[in-house]
Amino acid sequence: MKNIRVASTPTIKRLPAYLHIIEAAAREGKEYISGTVIAEELELEPIQVRKDLATTGIVGKPRLGFPVAELVQAINGFLDWNTVHNAIILGAGHLGTALMGYRIFPRHGMHIVAAFDSDTGKIGTKINGVPVYALPELKERVRKLQVELAILTVPSSHAQQVADLLVDCGIQSIWNFTNIKIKVPPGVIVQKEDLSSGYAVLSVKMRLARDAAPEE
Amino acid sequence: MKNIRVASTPTIKRLPAYLHIIEAAAREGKEYISGTVIAEELELEPIQVRKDLATTGIVGKPRLGFPVAELVQAINGFLDWNTVHNAIILGAGHLGTALMGYRIFPRHGMHIVAAFDSDTGKIGTKINGVPVYALPELKERVRKLQVELAILTVPSSHAQQVADLLVDCGIQSIWNFTNIKIKVPPGVIVQKEDLSSGYAVLSVKMRLARDAAPEE
DNA sequence: TAGATTGTTAATCGATTAACAATC
DNA sequence: TAGATTGTTAATCGATTAACAATC
């Protein structure tokens, strides 16, 4: 299990898309899948897919491609998606609720075991089977439930404040869905899910398309 | 208005974060902001901020920094966030509802003017002030409301089918929140918001942190 | 003035792409 | 066998970073 290589961030970001396709192939009973086929599906270059898959350590067979079952195992292993990680949601609004309902997360080892909100109407209820607690209970619940990851879906105005709380509770990893760059002590992992970035890229593409083909 | 430069995708993705900070500076009444200050706030290199800001065409003053008001205008102009774009939501579930409630979108020119869903319980109602229609009405509404952008928040299993519908209605830009790579004709812009990618990066970071500091 | 910050040009770094022998 | 696909090594491309003169 020690022959796990390093991979660049762009490579890591592409792995889930590969996994998605490879798992579909597995369900269809295919034994091998070629980098060429994956590349076509995702509109990537075959060489890029091969290079990326090389980081999993799985060797393919010329003419046939890569062994499907091994690849699924290796990618899941590389991403650590075979291990269970308990997570909590901070902010049981629509976004938080949407994430609680995502079926893929538990399939990738992420189990949302609790949500926290300041709305007394929600506290004590269950959303999608996930119990909603009040914030003062955070520390104890985190300890008891062995929470490793906190998902931040509170309003931006509360983001830093809640992040501070999380850090205080010993949370080491935060998935930040707010548009605030939160400040945390060194060592705490923060992954920012940046809607604005995506929208910016989209906006520029739309502007360029409009500029290219002016009026109708 | 023609001195808009090109910018790389990484640069475009950083611009909203810059804008966020610069607008805060504007609210505080600051006339100038230096690249150094922005860099510190975002934990980036000052040289990178300067390079990025150079694409806006705004020239800074040594010692002082960049003129705040001009930067705000230039970045918004570059991102085309001063122009109104009508958008629709496909799939009025929790994620769709969350997006309808985002206050930042209208501030960046994006107005969600309608939502579409197959749930008869939702059709005819308003969510966050946005009317929910049935899918068969799509074509007519798109035309009447002059919709430019469609936001795809349907279940993955329906993603391609709904995307086909959108293309058929003449939609040129799709913001895809499903984990499916949808197929569209050339010319149609698709921006994929990829939760799995973010989760993959986070997972690997967590694994590496764990491997680095083994057991406790 | 002194010195922090800009803008530009050059150097470095890293990711993508190309080329091609090896091979199932 | 023939040929599509792999894996490796090298070339290219593009983004980041460094260096530094110009300047407010």
Short mmCIF file of N, CA, C and O in Angstrom, two decimals, chain A residues 6-68:
data_model
loop_
_atom_site.label_atom_id
_atom_site.label_comp_id
_atom_site.label_asym_id
_atom_site.label_seq_id
_atom_site.Cartn_x
_atom_site.Cartn_y
_atom_site.Cartn_z
N VAL A 6 2.81 10.73 -5.91
CA VAL A 6 2.27 12.08 -5.78
C VAL A 6 1.57 12.44 -7.08
O VAL A 6 1.81 11.82 -8.12
N ALA A 7 0.71 13.41 -7.02
CA ALA A 7 0.05 13.86 -8.24
C ALA A 7 -0.17 15.35 -8.12
O ALA A 7 -0.35 15.88 -7.02
N SER A 8 -0.15 16.03 -9.24
CA SER A 8 -0.39 17.47 -9.24
C SER A 8 -1.87 17.72 -8.99
O SER A 8 -2.72 16.85 -9.20
N THR A 9 -2.19 18.92 -8.54
CA THR A 9 -3.59 19.28 -8.28
C THR A 9 -4.47 19.11 -9.52
O THR A 9 -5.56 18.55 -9.41
N PRO A 10 -4.04 19.59 -10.69
CA PRO A 10 -4.88 19.36 -11.87
C PRO A 10 -5.19 17.88 -12.09
O PRO A 10 -6.31 17.52 -12.44
N THR A 11 -4.19 17.03 -11.87
CA THR A 11 -4.42 15.59 -12.02
C THR A 11 -5.45 15.11 -11.00
O THR A 11 -6.40 14.40 -11.36
N ILE A 12 -5.27 15.48 -9.75
CA ILE A 12 -6.21 15.07 -8.70
C ILE A 12 -7.63 15.50 -9.06
O ILE A 12 -8.58 14.73 -8.89
N LYS A 13 -7.76 16.69 -9.60
CA LYS A 13 -9.10 17.19 -9.94
C LYS A 13 -9.76 16.39 -11.06
O LYS A 13 -10.98 16.34 -11.15
N ARG A 14 -8.94 15.80 -11.92
CA ARG A 14 -9.52 15.02 -13.01
C ARG A 14 -9.87 13.60 -12.59
O ARG A 14 -10.71 12.94 -13.22
N LEU A 15 -9.25 13.11 -11.55
CA LEU A 15 -9.46 11.71 -11.15
C LEU A 15 -10.93 11.34 -10.91
O LEU A 15 -11.36 10.27 -11.36
N PRO A 16 -11.71 12.19 -10.22
CA PRO A 16 -13.11 11.79 -10.01
C PRO A 16 -13.88 11.59 -11.31
O PRO A 16 -14.72 10.68 -11.39
N ALA A 17 -13.59 12.39 -12.31
CA ALA A 17 -14.28 12.21 -13.60
C ALA A 17 -13.89 10.88 -14.23
O ALA A 17 -14.73 10.17 -14.79
N TYR A 18 -12.60 10.54 -14.14
CA TYR A 18 -12.16 9.24 -14.64
C TYR A 18 -12.89 8.12 -13.89
O TYR A 18 -13.42 7.20 -14.50
N LEU A 19 -12.88 8.24 -12.57
CA LEU A 19 -13.49 7.22 -11.72
C LEU A 19 -14.95 6.99 -12.12
O LEU A 19 -15.42 5.85 -12.22
N HIS A 20 -15.64 8.09 -12.36
CA HIS A 20 -17.06 8.04 -12.73
C HIS A 20 -17.27 7.18 -13.98
O HIS A 20 -18.14 6.32 -14.03
N ILE A 21 -16.42 7.42 -14.96
CA ILE A 21 -16.52 6.68 -16.23
C ILE A 21 -16.10 5.22 -16.04
O ILE A 21 -16.72 4.31 -16.57
N ILE A 22 -15.03 5.04 -15.28
CA ILE A 22 -14.51 3.69 -15.10
C ILE A 22 -15.50 2.84 -14.30
O ILE A 22 -15.70 1.66 -14.61
N GLU A 23 -16.15 3.45 -13.33
CA GLU A 23 -17.16 2.71 -12.56
C GLU A 23 -18.34 2.33 -13.44
O GLU A 23 -18.92 1.24 -13.29
N ALA A 24 -18.69 3.21 -14.36
CA ALA A 24 -19.77 2.89 -15.30
C ALA A 24 -19.36 1.69 -16.16
O ALA A 24 -20.16 0.79 -16.40
N ALA A 25 -18.11 1.68 -16.58
CA ALA A 25 -17.60 0.55 -17.37
C ALA A 25 -17.65 -0.74 -16.55
O ALA A 25 -17.99 -1.80 -17.07
N ALA A 26 -17.31 -0.61 -15.27
CA ALA A 26 -17.34 -1.77 -14.39
C ALA A 26 -18.77 -2.34 -14.30
O ALA A 26 -18.97 -3.54 -14.38
N ARG A 27 -19.73 -1.44 -14.16
CA ARG A 27 -21.13 -1.88 -14.08
C ARG A 27 -21.58 -2.57 -15.36
O ARG A 27 -22.43 -3.45 -15.34
N GLU A 28 -20.98 -2.14 -16.48
CA GLU A 28 -21.32 -2.78 -17.76
C GLU A 28 -20.56 -4.10 -17.94
O GLU A 28 -20.67 -4.73 -18.98
N GLY A 29 -19.77 -4.44 -16.93
CA GLY A 29 -19.08 -5.72 -16.97
C GLY A 29 -17.80 -5.72 -17.76
O GLY A 29 -17.22 -6.77 -18.02
N LYS A 30 -17.33 -4.52 -18.14
CA LYS A 30 -16.08 -4.46 -18.90
C LYS A 30 -14.88 -4.74 -18.00
O LYS A 30 -14.83 -4.32 -16.86
N GLU A 31 -13.91 -5.46 -18.55
CA GLU A 31 -12.72 -5.80 -17.78
C GLU A 31 -11.62 -4.77 -17.97
O GLU A 31 -10.83 -4.50 -17.09
N TYR A 32 -11.57 -4.21 -19.18
CA TYR A 32 -10.53 -3.22 -19.50
C TYR A 32 -11.16 -1.97 -20.10
O TYR A 32 -12.20 -2.03 -20.74
N ILE A 33 -10.50 -0.84 -19.85
CA ILE A 33 -10.92 0.40 -20.49
C ILE A 33 -9.66 1.15 -20.91
O ILE A 33 -8.68 1.21 -20.17
N SER A 34 -9.68 1.67 -22.13
CA SER A 34 -8.47 2.34 -22.63
C SER A 34 -8.51 3.83 -22.32
O SER A 34 -9.58 4.44 -22.20
N GLY A 35 -7.34 4.40 -22.18
CA GLY A 35 -7.22 5.84 -21.96
C GLY A 35 -7.89 6.62 -23.08
O GLY A 35 -8.46 7.69 -22.86
N THR A 36 -7.82 6.07 -24.28
CA THR A 36 -8.42 6.73 -25.44
C THR A 36 -9.93 6.91 -25.25
O THR A 36 -10.47 7.98 -25.53
N VAL A 37 -10.57 5.87 -24.77
CA VAL A 37 -12.03 5.92 -24.57
C VAL A 37 -12.39 6.95 -23.50
O VAL A 37 -13.30 7.77 -23.68
N ILE A 38 -11.65 6.93 -22.40
CA ILE A 38 -11.90 7.90 -21.33
C ILE A 38 -11.70 9.31 -21.85
O ILE A 38 -12.50 10.22 -21.58
N ALA A 39 -10.63 9.50 -22.60
CA ALA A 39 -10.30 10.82 -23.14
C ALA A 39 -11.42 11.34 -24.03
O ALA A 39 -11.84 12.50 -23.93
N GLU A 40 -11.93 10.47 -24.89
CA GLU A 40 -13.01 10.87 -25.79
C GLU A 40 -14.24 11.33 -25.01
O GLU A 40 -14.83 12.37 -25.27
N GLU A 41 -14.58 10.55 -24.02
CA GLU A 41 -15.75 10.83 -23.18
C GLU A 41 -15.65 12.21 -22.53
O GLU A 41 -16.63 12.94 -22.43
N LEU A 42 -14.44 12.55 -22.09
CA LEU A 42 -14.24 13.80 -21.34
C LEU A 42 -13.66 14.92 -22.19
O LEU A 42 -13.37 16.01 -21.69
N GLU A 43 -13.48 14.64 -23.46
CA GLU A 43 -12.87 15.63 -24.37
C GLU A 43 -11.50 16.08 -23.85
O GLU A 43 -11.22 17.27 -23.75
N LEU A 44 -10.70 15.10 -23.52
CA LEU A 44 -9.32 15.36 -23.12
C LEU A 44 -8.39 14.67 -24.11
O LEU A 44 -8.83 13.91 -24.97
N GLU A 45 -7.09 14.92 -23.96
CA GLU A 45 -6.11 14.24 -24.78
C GLU A 45 -5.79 12.88 -24.17
O GLU A 45 -5.59 12.77 -22.95
N PRO A 46 -5.72 11.83 -24.99
CA PRO A 46 -5.41 10.48 -24.48
C PRO A 46 -4.12 10.46 -23.65
O PRO A 46 -4.07 9.81 -22.61
N ILE A 47 -3.12 11.19 -24.11
CA ILE A 47 -1.84 11.19 -23.40
C ILE A 47 -2.01 11.74 -21.97
O ILE A 47 -1.38 11.25 -21.03
N GLN A 48 -2.91 12.71 -21.84
CA GLN A 48 -3.14 13.28 -20.51
C GLN A 48 -3.78 12.24 -19.58
O GLN A 48 -3.38 12.10 -18.43
N VAL A 49 -4.74 11.51 -20.10
CA VAL A 49 -5.39 10.47 -19.31
C VAL A 49 -4.38 9.41 -18.90
O VAL A 49 -4.32 9.01 -17.73
N ARG A 50 -3.55 8.99 -19.85
CA ARG A 50 -2.53 7.98 -19.52
C ARG A 50 -1.58 8.47 -18.44
O ARG A 50 -1.29 7.75 -17.48
N LYS A 51 -1.12 9.71 -18.60
CA LYS A 51 -0.21 10.29 -17.61
C LYS A 51 -0.87 10.33 -16.23
O LYS A 51 -0.27 9.97 -15.22
N ASP A 52 -2.12 10.77 -16.21
CA ASP A 52 -2.84 10.86 -14.94
C ASP A 52 -3.00 9.48 -14.30
O ASP A 52 -2.76 9.29 -13.11
N LEU A 53 -3.41 8.52 -15.13
CA LEU A 53 -3.64 7.17 -14.60
C LEU A 53 -2.34 6.53 -14.12
O LEU A 53 -2.34 5.68 -13.22
N ALA A 54 -1.23 6.97 -14.69
CA ALA A 54 0.07 6.44 -14.27
C ALA A 54 0.32 6.71 -12.79
O ALA A 54 0.97 5.92 -12.12
N THR A 55 -0.24 7.82 -12.28
CA THR A 55 -0.02 8.17 -10.87
C THR A 55 -0.69 7.16 -9.94
O THR A 55 -0.34 7.09 -8.76
N THR A 56 -1.65 6.39 -10.43
CA THR A 56 -2.30 5.40 -9.58
C THR A 56 -1.43 4.16 -9.42
O THR A 56 -1.66 3.35 -8.52
N GLY A 57 -0.44 4.02 -10.30
CA GLY A 57 0.45 2.87 -10.21
C GLY A 57 -0.07 1.67 -10.98
O GLY A 57 0.62 0.65 -11.09
N ILE A 58 -1.26 1.77 -11.54
CA ILE A 58 -1.82 0.65 -12.31
C ILE A 58 -1.21 0.64 -13.70
O ILE A 58 -1.15 1.67 -14.36
N VAL A 59 -0.73 -0.52 -14.14
CA VAL A 59 -0.18 -0.62 -15.48
C VAL A 59 -1.21 -1.23 -16.43
O VAL A 59 -1.91 -2.17 -16.09
N GLY A 60 -1.28 -0.62 -17.59
CA GLY A 60 -2.25 -1.07 -18.59
C GLY A 60 -1.66 -2.11 -19.51
O GLY A 60 -0.46 -2.37 -19.47
N LYS A 61 -2.50 -2.68 -20.31
CA LYS A 61 -2.06 -3.64 -21.31
C LYS A 61 -2.21 -2.99 -22.67
O LYS A 61 -3.31 -2.56 -23.03
N PRO A 62 -1.10 -2.91 -23.45
CA PRO A 62 -1.22 -2.38 -24.81
C PRO A 62 -2.34 -3.10 -25.55
O PRO A 62 -2.52 -4.31 -25.37
N ARG A 63 -3.08 -2.32 -26.31
CA ARG A 63 -4.18 -2.85 -27.12
C ARG A 63 -5.48 -2.95 -26.32
O ARG A 63 -6.55 -2.70 -26.84
N LEU A 64 -5.41 -3.32 -25.04
CA LEU A 64 -6.61 -3.53 -24.25
C LEU A 64 -6.99 -2.30 -23.43
O LEU A 64 -8.15 -1.93 -23.33
N GLY A 65 -5.97 -1.72 -22.81
CA GLY A 65 -6.24 -0.60 -21.90
C GLY A 65 -5.93 -0.98 -20.47
O GLY A 65 -5.10 -1.85 -20.21
N PHE A 66 -6.60 -0.34 -19.54
CA PHE A 66 -6.32 -0.54 -18.12
C PHE A 66 -7.37 -1.44 -17.48
O PHE A 66 -8.55 -1.39 -17.85
N PRO A 67 -6.95 -2.28 -16.53
CA PRO A 67 -7.91 -3.16 -15.86
C PRO A 67 -8.87 -2.34 -14.99
O PRO A 67 -8.44 -1.63 -14.08
N VAL A 68 -10.16 -2.47 -15.29
CA VAL A 68 -11.20 -1.64 -14.68
C VAL A 68 -11.25 -1.80 -13.16
O VAL A 68 -11.20 -0.81 -12.43
#
